[in-house]
Amino acid sequence: MIDSARLRLPGFTPGSVWLVGAGPGDPGLLSALALHALDHADRVVYDALVDPRILELARAGAVLEAAGKRGGRPSPSQPDISARLIRLARDGNRVLRLKGGDPCVFGRGGEEALALADANIPFRIVPGITAGIGGLAYAGIPVTHRDIASAVTFVTGHERGGAVPESLDWDAIAKGSPVIVLYMALNHLARIMARLIEAGRKPDEPVAIISKATTEAQRVLVSSLEGAAASAQAAQIEAPTIIVVGEVVRLRATLDWLGAGEAP
Ligand code: SAH
């Protein structure tokens, strides 16, 4: 329970939906608004990536339902999930739609919000710490750094249908962005790394693969653009992973405050 009055948090009105980011895993990274929503929700509709420790924080009496999309496993379609949120809100529930990381960073939060707006359901978007920022912090890698990296690009390695996103301008990303943070890229790692080298990035540029970031099972593997795919395979790195390309990765040697990493 948090002191909602002292924090001046808004009421969670019956019949409304809050689209809330749960962060990458560590419950300590939840926002006050997210905790407030967990304290008051009647229904919690959660994604596969939401950490079980966070679901345990829901109010006793709240009904929890899984609605995650996870490659390979049967899961409700996006229109089904949106329809479900609308139904639950129309039935007068306080509906907490809980998503991993930030709801609008590769999380379809925008699609769900559009459906709610279309159905005239009142909603609120509560940002969360996205894995591409929180995961880097827990690996001791600054996402930008003066003199080394003044721009960062967040990229998905996975498009609707599962292929490497060919629609992206990889040459422009490689040239314009000293730091590249890749989501959903583990399955296509070899191709993406090769594509960045082809676009002019140095083969020995450092790459970090952060698996299960901010959870008790976090693992960090440091390699290079040319070596990343082989080392991920050799180390049997498991999804979900955030992959970061750039000189900022070298700072981890000094900044690994968590000390949970593995030697390169
Ligand atoms: N909305 C989420 C991203 C959803 S897409 C966010 O803002 O973080 C799912 C991808 O996010 C995964 O394939 C992985 O690339 C990344 N991801 C999410 N949680 C993660 C975690 N704890 N550790 C590493 N990567 C994570």
mmCIF file with all atom_site columns, N, CA, C and O and ligand atoms in Angstrom, residues 23-25 49 99-107 128-132 135 182-185 210-215 239-243, ligand 1:
data_model
loop_
_atom_site.group_PDB
_atom_site.id
_atom_site.type_symbol
_atom_site.label_atom_id
_atom_site.label_alt_id
_atom_site.label_comp_id
_atom_site.label_asym_id
_atom_site.label_entity_id
_atom_site.label_seq_id
_atom_site.pdbx_PDB_ins_code
_atom_site.Cartn_x
_atom_site.Cartn_y
_atom_site.Cartn_z
_atom_site.occupancy
_atom_site.B_iso_or_equiv
_atom_site.pdbx_formal_charge
_atom_site.auth_seq_id
_atom_site.auth_comp_id
_atom_site.auth_asym_id
_atom_site.auth_atom_id
_atom_site.pdbx_PDB_model_num
ATOM   1   N N   . GLY A 1 23  ? 7.669  -2.142  -16.071 1.00 0.00 ? 23  GLY A N   1
ATOM   2   C CA  . GLY A 1 23  ? 9.136  -2.173  -16.040 1.00 0.00 ? 23  GLY A CA  1
ATOM   3   C C   . GLY A 1 23  ? 9.653  -3.540  -16.466 1.00 0.00 ? 23  GLY A C   1
ATOM   4   O O   . GLY A 1 23  ? 8.879  -4.453  -16.755 1.00 0.00 ? 23  GLY A O   1
ATOM   5   N N   . PRO A 1 24  ? 10.978 -3.685  -16.486 1.00 0.00 ? 24  PRO A N   1
ATOM   6   C CA  . PRO A 1 24  ? 11.571 -4.900  -17.047 1.00 0.00 ? 24  PRO A CA  1
ATOM   7   C C   . PRO A 1 24  ? 11.548 -6.114  -16.128 1.00 0.00 ? 24  PRO A C   1
ATOM   8   O O   . PRO A 1 24  ? 11.805 -7.232  -16.581 1.00 0.00 ? 24  PRO A O   1
ATOM   9   N N   . GLY A 1 25  ? 11.277 -5.961  -14.848 1.00 0.00 ? 25  GLY A N   1
ATOM   10  C CA  . GLY A 1 25  ? 11.262 -7.144  -13.980 1.00 0.00 ? 25  GLY A CA  1
ATOM   11  C C   . GLY A 1 25  ? 11.316 -6.776  -12.507 1.00 0.00 ? 25  GLY A C   1
ATOM   12  O O   . GLY A 1 25  ? 10.374 -7.036  -11.761 1.00 0.00 ? 25  GLY A O   1
ATOM   13  N N   . LEU A 1 49  ? 5.353  -11.013 -20.365 1.00 0.00 ? 49  LEU A N   1
ATOM   14  C CA  . LEU A 1 49  ? 6.656  -10.530 -19.878 1.00 0.00 ? 49  LEU A CA  1
ATOM   15  C C   . LEU A 1 49  ? 6.587  -9.916  -18.473 1.00 0.00 ? 49  LEU A C   1
ATOM   16  O O   . LEU A 1 49  ? 7.613  -9.558  -17.922 1.00 0.00 ? 49  LEU A O   1
ATOM   17  N N   . LYS A 1 99  ? 1.685  -4.197  -18.719 1.00 0.00 ? 99  LYS A N   1
ATOM   18  C CA  . LYS A 1 99  ? 2.596  -4.641  -19.773 1.00 0.00 ? 99  LYS A CA  1
ATOM   19  C C   . LYS A 1 99  ? 4.032  -4.557  -19.291 1.00 0.00 ? 99  LYS A C   1
ATOM   20  O O   . LYS A 1 99  ? 4.366  -3.699  -18.484 1.00 0.00 ? 99  LYS A O   1
ATOM   21  N N   . GLY A 1 100 ? 4.890  -5.412  -19.847 1.00 0.00 ? 100 GLY A N   1
ATOM   22  C CA  . GLY A 1 100 ? 6.311  -5.348  -19.498 1.00 0.00 ? 100 GLY A CA  1
ATOM   23  C C   . GLY A 1 100 ? 6.925  -4.048  -20.001 1.00 0.00 ? 100 GLY A C   1
ATOM   24  O O   . GLY A 1 100 ? 6.511  -3.513  -21.027 1.00 0.00 ? 100 GLY A O   1
ATOM   25  N N   . GLY A 1 101 ? 7.889  -3.535  -19.272 1.00 0.00 ? 101 GLY A N   1
ATOM   26  C CA  . GLY A 1 101 ? 8.608  -2.329  -19.709 1.00 0.00 ? 101 GLY A CA  1
ATOM   27  C C   . GLY A 1 101 ? 7.693  -1.126  -19.762 1.00 0.00 ? 101 GLY A C   1
ATOM   28  O O   . GLY A 1 101 ? 6.954  -0.842  -18.825 1.00 0.00 ? 101 GLY A O   1
ATOM   29  N N   . ASP A 1 102 ? 7.717  -0.432  -20.882 1.00 0.00 ? 102 ASP A N   1
ATOM   30  C CA  . ASP A 1 102 ? 6.818  0.695   -21.125 1.00 0.00 ? 102 ASP A CA  1
ATOM   31  C C   . ASP A 1 102 ? 5.720  0.219   -22.076 1.00 0.00 ? 102 ASP A C   1
ATOM   32  O O   . ASP A 1 102 ? 6.013  -0.484  -23.049 1.00 0.00 ? 102 ASP A O   1
ATOM   33  N N   . PRO A 1 103 ? 4.463  0.629   -21.812 1.00 0.00 ? 103 PRO A N   1
ATOM   34  C CA  . PRO A 1 103 ? 3.383  0.086   -22.647 1.00 0.00 ? 103 PRO A CA  1
ATOM   35  C C   . PRO A 1 103 ? 3.479  0.480   -24.124 1.00 0.00 ? 103 PRO A C   1
ATOM   36  O O   . PRO A 1 103 ? 2.960  -0.233  -24.981 1.00 0.00 ? 103 PRO A O   1
ATOM   37  N N   . CYS A 1 104 ? 4.144  1.582   -24.396 1.00 0.00 ? 104 CYS A N   1
ATOM   38  C CA  . CYS A 1 104 ? 4.169  2.077   -25.785 1.00 0.00 ? 104 CYS A CA  1
ATOM   39  C C   . CYS A 1 104 ? 5.511  1.877   -26.480 1.00 0.00 ? 104 CYS A C   1
ATOM   40  O O   . CYS A 1 104 ? 5.709  2.366   -27.583 1.00 0.00 ? 104 CYS A O   1
ATOM   41  N N   . VAL A 1 105 ? 6.430  1.143   -25.850 1.00 0.00 ? 105 VAL A N   1
ATOM   42  C CA  . VAL A 1 105 ? 7.683  0.834   -26.540 1.00 0.00 ? 105 VAL A CA  1
ATOM   43  C C   . VAL A 1 105 ? 7.581  -0.615  -27.014 1.00 0.00 ? 105 VAL A C   1
ATOM   44  O O   . VAL A 1 105 ? 7.657  -1.546  -26.205 1.00 0.00 ? 105 VAL A O   1
ATOM   45  N N   . PHE A 1 106 ? 7.356  -0.793  -28.283 1.00 0.00 ? 106 PHE A N   1
ATOM   46  C CA  . PHE A 1 106 ? 7.167  -2.114  -28.888 1.00 0.00 ? 106 PHE A CA  1
ATOM   47  C C   . PHE A 1 106 ? 6.191  -2.960  -28.069 1.00 0.00 ? 106 PHE A C   1
ATOM   48  O O   . PHE A 1 106 ? 6.367  -4.165  -27.930 1.00 0.00 ? 106 PHE A O   1
ATOM   49  N N   . GLY A 1 107 ? 5.162  -2.304  -27.520 1.00 0.00 ? 107 GLY A N   1
ATOM   50  C CA  . GLY A 1 107 ? 4.266  -3.024  -26.623 1.00 0.00 ? 107 GLY A CA  1
ATOM   51  C C   . GLY A 1 107 ? 2.805  -2.956  -27.029 1.00 0.00 ? 107 GLY A C   1
ATOM   52  O O   . GLY A 1 107 ? 1.947  -3.391  -26.290 1.00 0.00 ? 107 GLY A O   1
ATOM   53  N N   . GLY A 1 128 ? 6.321  3.101   -18.144 1.00 0.00 ? 128 GLY A N   1
ATOM   54  C CA  . GLY A 1 128 ? 7.155  2.214   -17.320 1.00 0.00 ? 128 GLY A CA  1
ATOM   55  C C   . GLY A 1 128 ? 8.592  2.330   -17.796 1.00 0.00 ? 128 GLY A C   1
ATOM   56  O O   . GLY A 1 128 ? 8.861  2.941   -18.835 1.00 0.00 ? 128 GLY A O   1
ATOM   57  N N   . ILE A 1 129 ? 9.489  1.740   -17.040 1.00 0.00 ? 129 ILE A N   1
ATOM   58  C CA  . ILE A 1 129 ? 10.893 1.763   -17.460 1.00 0.00 ? 129 ILE A CA  1
ATOM   59  C C   . ILE A 1 129 ? 11.083 0.684   -18.518 1.00 0.00 ? 129 ILE A C   1
ATOM   60  O O   . ILE A 1 129 ? 10.872 -0.505  -18.261 1.00 0.00 ? 129 ILE A O   1
ATOM   61  N N   . THR A 1 130 ? 11.428 1.124   -19.710 1.00 0.00 ? 130 THR A N   1
ATOM   62  C CA  . THR A 1 130 ? 11.578 0.166   -20.797 1.00 0.00 ? 130 THR A CA  1
ATOM   63  C C   . THR A 1 130 ? 12.855 -0.652  -20.620 1.00 0.00 ? 130 THR A C   1
ATOM   64  O O   . THR A 1 130 ? 13.842 -0.169  -20.040 1.00 0.00 ? 130 THR A O   1
ATOM   65  N N   . ALA A 1 131 ? 12.823 -1.899  -21.114 1.00 0.00 ? 131 ALA A N   1
ATOM   66  C CA  . ALA A 1 131 ? 13.977 -2.792  -20.954 1.00 0.00 ? 131 ALA A CA  1
ATOM   67  C C   . ALA A 1 131 ? 15.240 -2.190  -21.565 1.00 0.00 ? 131 ALA A C   1
ATOM   68  O O   . ALA A 1 131 ? 16.343 -2.395  -21.055 1.00 0.00 ? 131 ALA A O   1
ATOM   69  N N   . GLY A 1 132 ? 15.077 -1.419  -22.620 1.00 0.00 ? 132 GLY A N   1
ATOM   70  C CA  . GLY A 1 132 ? 16.233 -0.824  -23.299 1.00 0.00 ? 132 GLY A CA  1
ATOM   71  C C   . GLY A 1 132 ? 16.884 0.298   -22.513 1.00 0.00 ? 132 GLY A C   1
ATOM   72  O O   . GLY A 1 132 ? 17.963 0.778   -22.885 1.00 0.00 ? 132 GLY A O   1
ATOM   73  N N   . GLY A 1 135 ? 17.351 -2.156  -18.447 1.00 0.00 ? 135 GLY A N   1
ATOM   74  C CA  . GLY A 1 135 ? 18.275 -3.287  -18.600 1.00 0.00 ? 135 GLY A CA  1
ATOM   75  C C   . GLY A 1 135 ? 19.712 -2.810  -18.724 1.00 0.00 ? 135 GLY A C   1
ATOM   76  O O   . GLY A 1 135 ? 20.635 -3.410  -18.170 1.00 0.00 ? 135 GLY A O   1
ATOM   77  N N   . LEU A 1 182 ? 18.650 -2.960  -29.385 1.00 0.00 ? 182 LEU A N   1
ATOM   78  C CA  . LEU A 1 182 ? 17.795 -3.866  -30.161 1.00 0.00 ? 182 LEU A CA  1
ATOM   79  C C   . LEU A 1 182 ? 16.878 -4.674  -29.255 1.00 0.00 ? 182 LEU A C   1
ATOM   80  O O   . LEU A 1 182 ? 17.339 -5.340  -28.315 1.00 0.00 ? 182 LEU A O   1
ATOM   81  N N   . TYR A 1 183 ? 15.595 -4.616  -29.532 1.00 0.00 ? 183 TYR A N   1
ATOM   82  C CA  . TYR A 1 183 ? 14.593 -5.453  -28.863 1.00 0.00 ? 183 TYR A CA  1
ATOM   83  C C   . TYR A 1 183 ? 14.287 -6.630  -29.788 1.00 0.00 ? 183 TYR A C   1
ATOM   84  O O   . TYR A 1 183 ? 14.322 -6.491  -31.018 1.00 0.00 ? 183 TYR A O   1
ATOM   85  N N   . MET A 1 184 ? 13.901 -7.760  -29.190 1.00 0.00 ? 184 MET A N   1
ATOM   86  C CA  . MET A 1 184 ? 13.408 -8.914  -29.960 1.00 0.00 ? 184 MET A CA  1
ATOM   87  C C   . MET A 1 184 ? 14.359 -9.300  -31.089 1.00 0.00 ? 184 MET A C   1
ATOM   88  O O   . MET A 1 184 ? 13.925 -9.601  -32.193 1.00 0.00 ? 184 MET A O   1
ATOM   89  N N   . ALA A 1 185 ? 15.646 -9.289  -30.818 1.00 0.00 ? 185 ALA A N   1
ATOM   90  C CA  . ALA A 1 185 ? 16.615 -9.467  -31.901 1.00 0.00 ? 185 ALA A CA  1
ATOM   91  C C   . ALA A 1 185 ? 17.415 -10.760 -31.795 1.00 0.00 ? 185 ALA A C   1
ATOM   92  O O   . ALA A 1 185 ? 18.219 -11.053 -32.681 1.00 0.00 ? 185 ALA A O   1
ATOM   93  N N   . ILE A 1 210 ? 21.963 -8.602  -22.916 1.00 0.00 ? 210 ILE A N   1
ATOM   94  C CA  . ILE A 1 210 ? 21.474 -8.621  -21.532 1.00 0.00 ? 210 ILE A CA  1
ATOM   95  C C   . ILE A 1 210 ? 20.229 -9.490  -21.502 1.00 0.00 ? 210 ILE A C   1
ATOM   96  O O   . ILE A 1 210 ? 19.207 -9.151  -22.096 1.00 0.00 ? 210 ILE A O   1
ATOM   97  N N   . SER A 1 211 ? 20.340 -10.629 -20.843 1.00 0.00 ? 211 SER A N   1
ATOM   98  C CA  . SER A 1 211 ? 19.230 -11.587 -20.794 1.00 0.00 ? 211 SER A CA  1
ATOM   99  C C   . SER A 1 211 ? 18.500 -11.437 -19.463 1.00 0.00 ? 211 SER A C   1
ATOM   100 O O   . SER A 1 211 ? 19.129 -11.295 -18.413 1.00 0.00 ? 211 SER A O   1
ATOM   101 N N   . LYS A 1 212 ? 17.148 -11.459 -19.521 1.00 0.00 ? 212 LYS A N   1
ATOM   102 C CA  . LYS A 1 212 ? 16.320 -11.397 -18.306 1.00 0.00 ? 212 LYS A CA  1
ATOM   103 C C   . LYS A 1 212 ? 16.741 -10.243 -17.399 1.00 0.00 ? 212 LYS A C   1
ATOM   104 O O   . LYS A 1 212 ? 16.933 -10.395 -16.188 1.00 0.00 ? 212 LYS A O   1
ATOM   105 N N   . ALA A 1 213 ? 16.911 -9.094  -18.019 1.00 0.00 ? 213 ALA A N   1
ATOM   106 C CA  . ALA A 1 213 ? 17.425 -7.922  -17.321 1.00 0.00 ? 213 ALA A CA  1
ATOM   107 C C   . ALA A 1 213 ? 16.602 -7.573  -16.093 1.00 0.00 ? 213 ALA A C   1
ATOM   108 O O   . ALA A 1 213 ? 15.371 -7.637  -16.123 1.00 0.00 ? 213 ALA A O   1
ATOM   109 N N   . THR A 1 214 ? 17.261 -7.208  -15.033 1.00 0.00 ? 214 THR A N   1
ATOM   110 C CA  . THR A 1 214 ? 16.714 -6.753  -13.748 1.00 0.00 ? 214 THR A CA  1
ATOM   111 C C   . THR A 1 214 ? 15.984 -7.854  -12.963 1.00 0.00 ? 214 THR A C   1
ATOM   112 O O   . THR A 1 214 ? 15.376 -7.573  -11.932 1.00 0.00 ? 214 THR A O   1
ATOM   113 N N   . THR A 1 215 ? 16.043 -9.091  -13.462 1.00 0.00 ? 215 THR A N   1
ATOM   114 C CA  . THR A 1 215 ? 15.476 -10.197 -12.686 1.00 0.00 ? 215 THR A CA  1
ATOM   115 C C   . THR A 1 215 ? 16.635 -10.920 -11.979 1.00 0.00 ? 215 THR A C   1
ATOM   116 O O   . THR A 1 215 ? 17.806 -10.639 -12.244 1.00 0.00 ? 215 THR A O   1
ATOM   117 N N   . ALA A 1 239 ? 16.014 -15.829 -24.082 1.00 0.00 ? 239 ALA A N   1
ATOM   118 C CA  . ALA A 1 239 ? 15.138 -14.663 -24.213 1.00 0.00 ? 239 ALA A CA  1
ATOM   119 C C   . ALA A 1 239 ? 14.413 -14.447 -22.878 1.00 0.00 ? 239 ALA A C   1
ATOM   120 O O   . ALA A 1 239 ? 14.271 -15.410 -22.115 1.00 0.00 ? 239 ALA A O   1
ATOM   121 N N   . PRO A 1 240 ? 13.923 -13.245 -22.597 1.00 0.00 ? 240 PRO A N   1
ATOM   122 C CA  . PRO A 1 240 ? 14.081 -12.050 -23.422 1.00 0.00 ? 240 PRO A CA  1
ATOM   123 C C   . PRO A 1 240 ? 15.463 -11.422 -23.275 1.00 0.00 ? 240 PRO A C   1
ATOM   124 O O   . PRO A 1 240 ? 16.053 -11.486 -22.199 1.00 0.00 ? 240 PRO A O   1
ATOM   125 N N   . THR A 1 241 ? 15.937 -10.866 -24.367 1.00 0.00 ? 241 THR A N   1
ATOM   126 C CA  . THR A 1 241 ? 17.230 -10.177 -24.310 1.00 0.00 ? 241 THR A CA  1
ATOM   127 C C   . THR A 1 241 ? 17.132 -8.785  -24.914 1.00 0.00 ? 241 THR A C   1
ATOM   128 O O   . THR A 1 241 ? 16.383 -8.547  -25.866 1.00 0.00 ? 241 THR A O   1
ATOM   129 N N   . ILE A 1 242 ? 17.918 -7.902  -24.342 1.00 0.00 ? 242 ILE A N   1
ATOM   130 C CA  . ILE A 1 242 ? 18.161 -6.581  -24.916 1.00 0.00 ? 242 ILE A CA  1
ATOM   131 C C   . ILE A 1 242 ? 19.592 -6.609  -25.425 1.00 0.00 ? 242 ILE A C   1
ATOM   132 O O   . ILE A 1 242 ? 20.488 -7.097  -24.730 1.00 0.00 ? 242 ILE A O   1
ATOM   133 N N   . ILE A 1 243 ? 19.780 -6.119  -26.630 1.00 0.00 ? 243 ILE A N   1
ATOM   134 C CA  . ILE A 1 243 ? 21.125 -6.148  -27.208 1.00 0.00 ? 243 ILE A CA  1
ATOM   135 C C   . ILE A 1 243 ? 21.547 -4.716  -27.485 1.00 0.00 ? 243 ILE A C   1
ATOM   136 O O   . ILE A 1 243 ? 20.789 -3.950  -28.092 1.00 0.00 ? 243 ILE A O   1
HETATM 137 N N1  . SAH B 2 .   ? 7.293  -2.880  -23.816 1.00 0.00 ? 1   SAH B N1  1
HETATM 138 C C1  . SAH B 2 .   ? 8.526  -3.599  -23.538 1.00 0.00 ? 1   SAH B C1  1
HETATM 139 C C2  . SAH B 2 .   ? 9.064  -4.274  -24.781 1.00 0.00 ? 1   SAH B C2  1
HETATM 140 C C3  . SAH B 2 .   ? 8.156  -5.339  -25.327 1.00 0.00 ? 1   SAH B C3  1
HETATM 141 S S1  . SAH B 2 .   ? 8.833  -6.162  -26.704 1.00 0.00 ? 1   SAH B S1  1
HETATM 142 C C4  . SAH B 2 .   ? 9.553  -2.630  -22.942 1.00 0.00 ? 1   SAH B C4  1
HETATM 143 O O1  . SAH B 2 .   ? 9.335  -1.422  -22.992 1.00 0.00 ? 1   SAH B O1  1
HETATM 144 O O2  . SAH B 2 .   ? 10.563 -3.097  -22.430 1.00 0.00 ? 1   SAH B O2  1
HETATM 145 C C5  . SAH B 2 .   ? 9.586  -7.556  -25.933 1.00 0.00 ? 1   SAH B C5  1
HETATM 146 C C6  . SAH B 2 .   ? 11.093 -7.411  -25.945 1.00 0.00 ? 1   SAH B C6  1
HETATM 147 O O3  . SAH B 2 .   ? 11.513 -6.527  -24.922 1.00 0.00 ? 1   SAH B O3  1
HETATM 148 C C7  . SAH B 2 .   ? 11.844 -8.685  -25.672 1.00 0.00 ? 1   SAH B C7  1
HETATM 149 O O4  . SAH B 2 .   ? 11.953 -9.492  -26.814 1.00 0.00 ? 1   SAH B O4  1
HETATM 150 C C8  . SAH B 2 .   ? 13.177 -8.129  -25.249 1.00 0.00 ? 1   SAH B C8  1
HETATM 151 O O5  . SAH B 2 .   ? 13.917 -7.680  -26.354 1.00 0.00 ? 1   SAH B O5  1
HETATM 152 C C9  . SAH B 2 .   ? 12.775 -6.915  -24.448 1.00 0.00 ? 1   SAH B C9  1
HETATM 153 N N2  . SAH B 2 .   ? 12.663 -7.186  -23.000 1.00 0.00 ? 1   SAH B N2  1
HETATM 154 C C10 . SAH B 2 .   ? 11.574 -7.014  -22.239 1.00 0.00 ? 1   SAH B C10 1
HETATM 155 N N3  . SAH B 2 .   ? 11.843 -7.309  -20.945 1.00 0.00 ? 1   SAH B N3  1
HETATM 156 C C11 . SAH B 2 .   ? 13.140 -7.676  -20.911 1.00 0.00 ? 1   SAH B C11 1
HETATM 157 C C12 . SAH B 2 .   ? 14.021 -8.083  -19.865 1.00 0.00 ? 1   SAH B C12 1
HETATM 158 N N4  . SAH B 2 .   ? 13.638 -8.188  -18.589 1.00 0.00 ? 1   SAH B N4  1
HETATM 159 N N5  . SAH B 2 .   ? 15.301 -8.386  -20.202 1.00 0.00 ? 1   SAH B N5  1
HETATM 160 C C13 . SAH B 2 .   ? 15.737 -8.283  -21.459 1.00 0.00 ? 1   SAH B C13 1
HETATM 161 N N6  . SAH B 2 .   ? 14.947 -7.905  -22.480 1.00 0.00 ? 1   SAH B N6  1
HETATM 162 C C14 . SAH B 2 .   ? 13.674 -7.592  -22.211 1.00 0.00 ? 1   SAH B C14 1
#
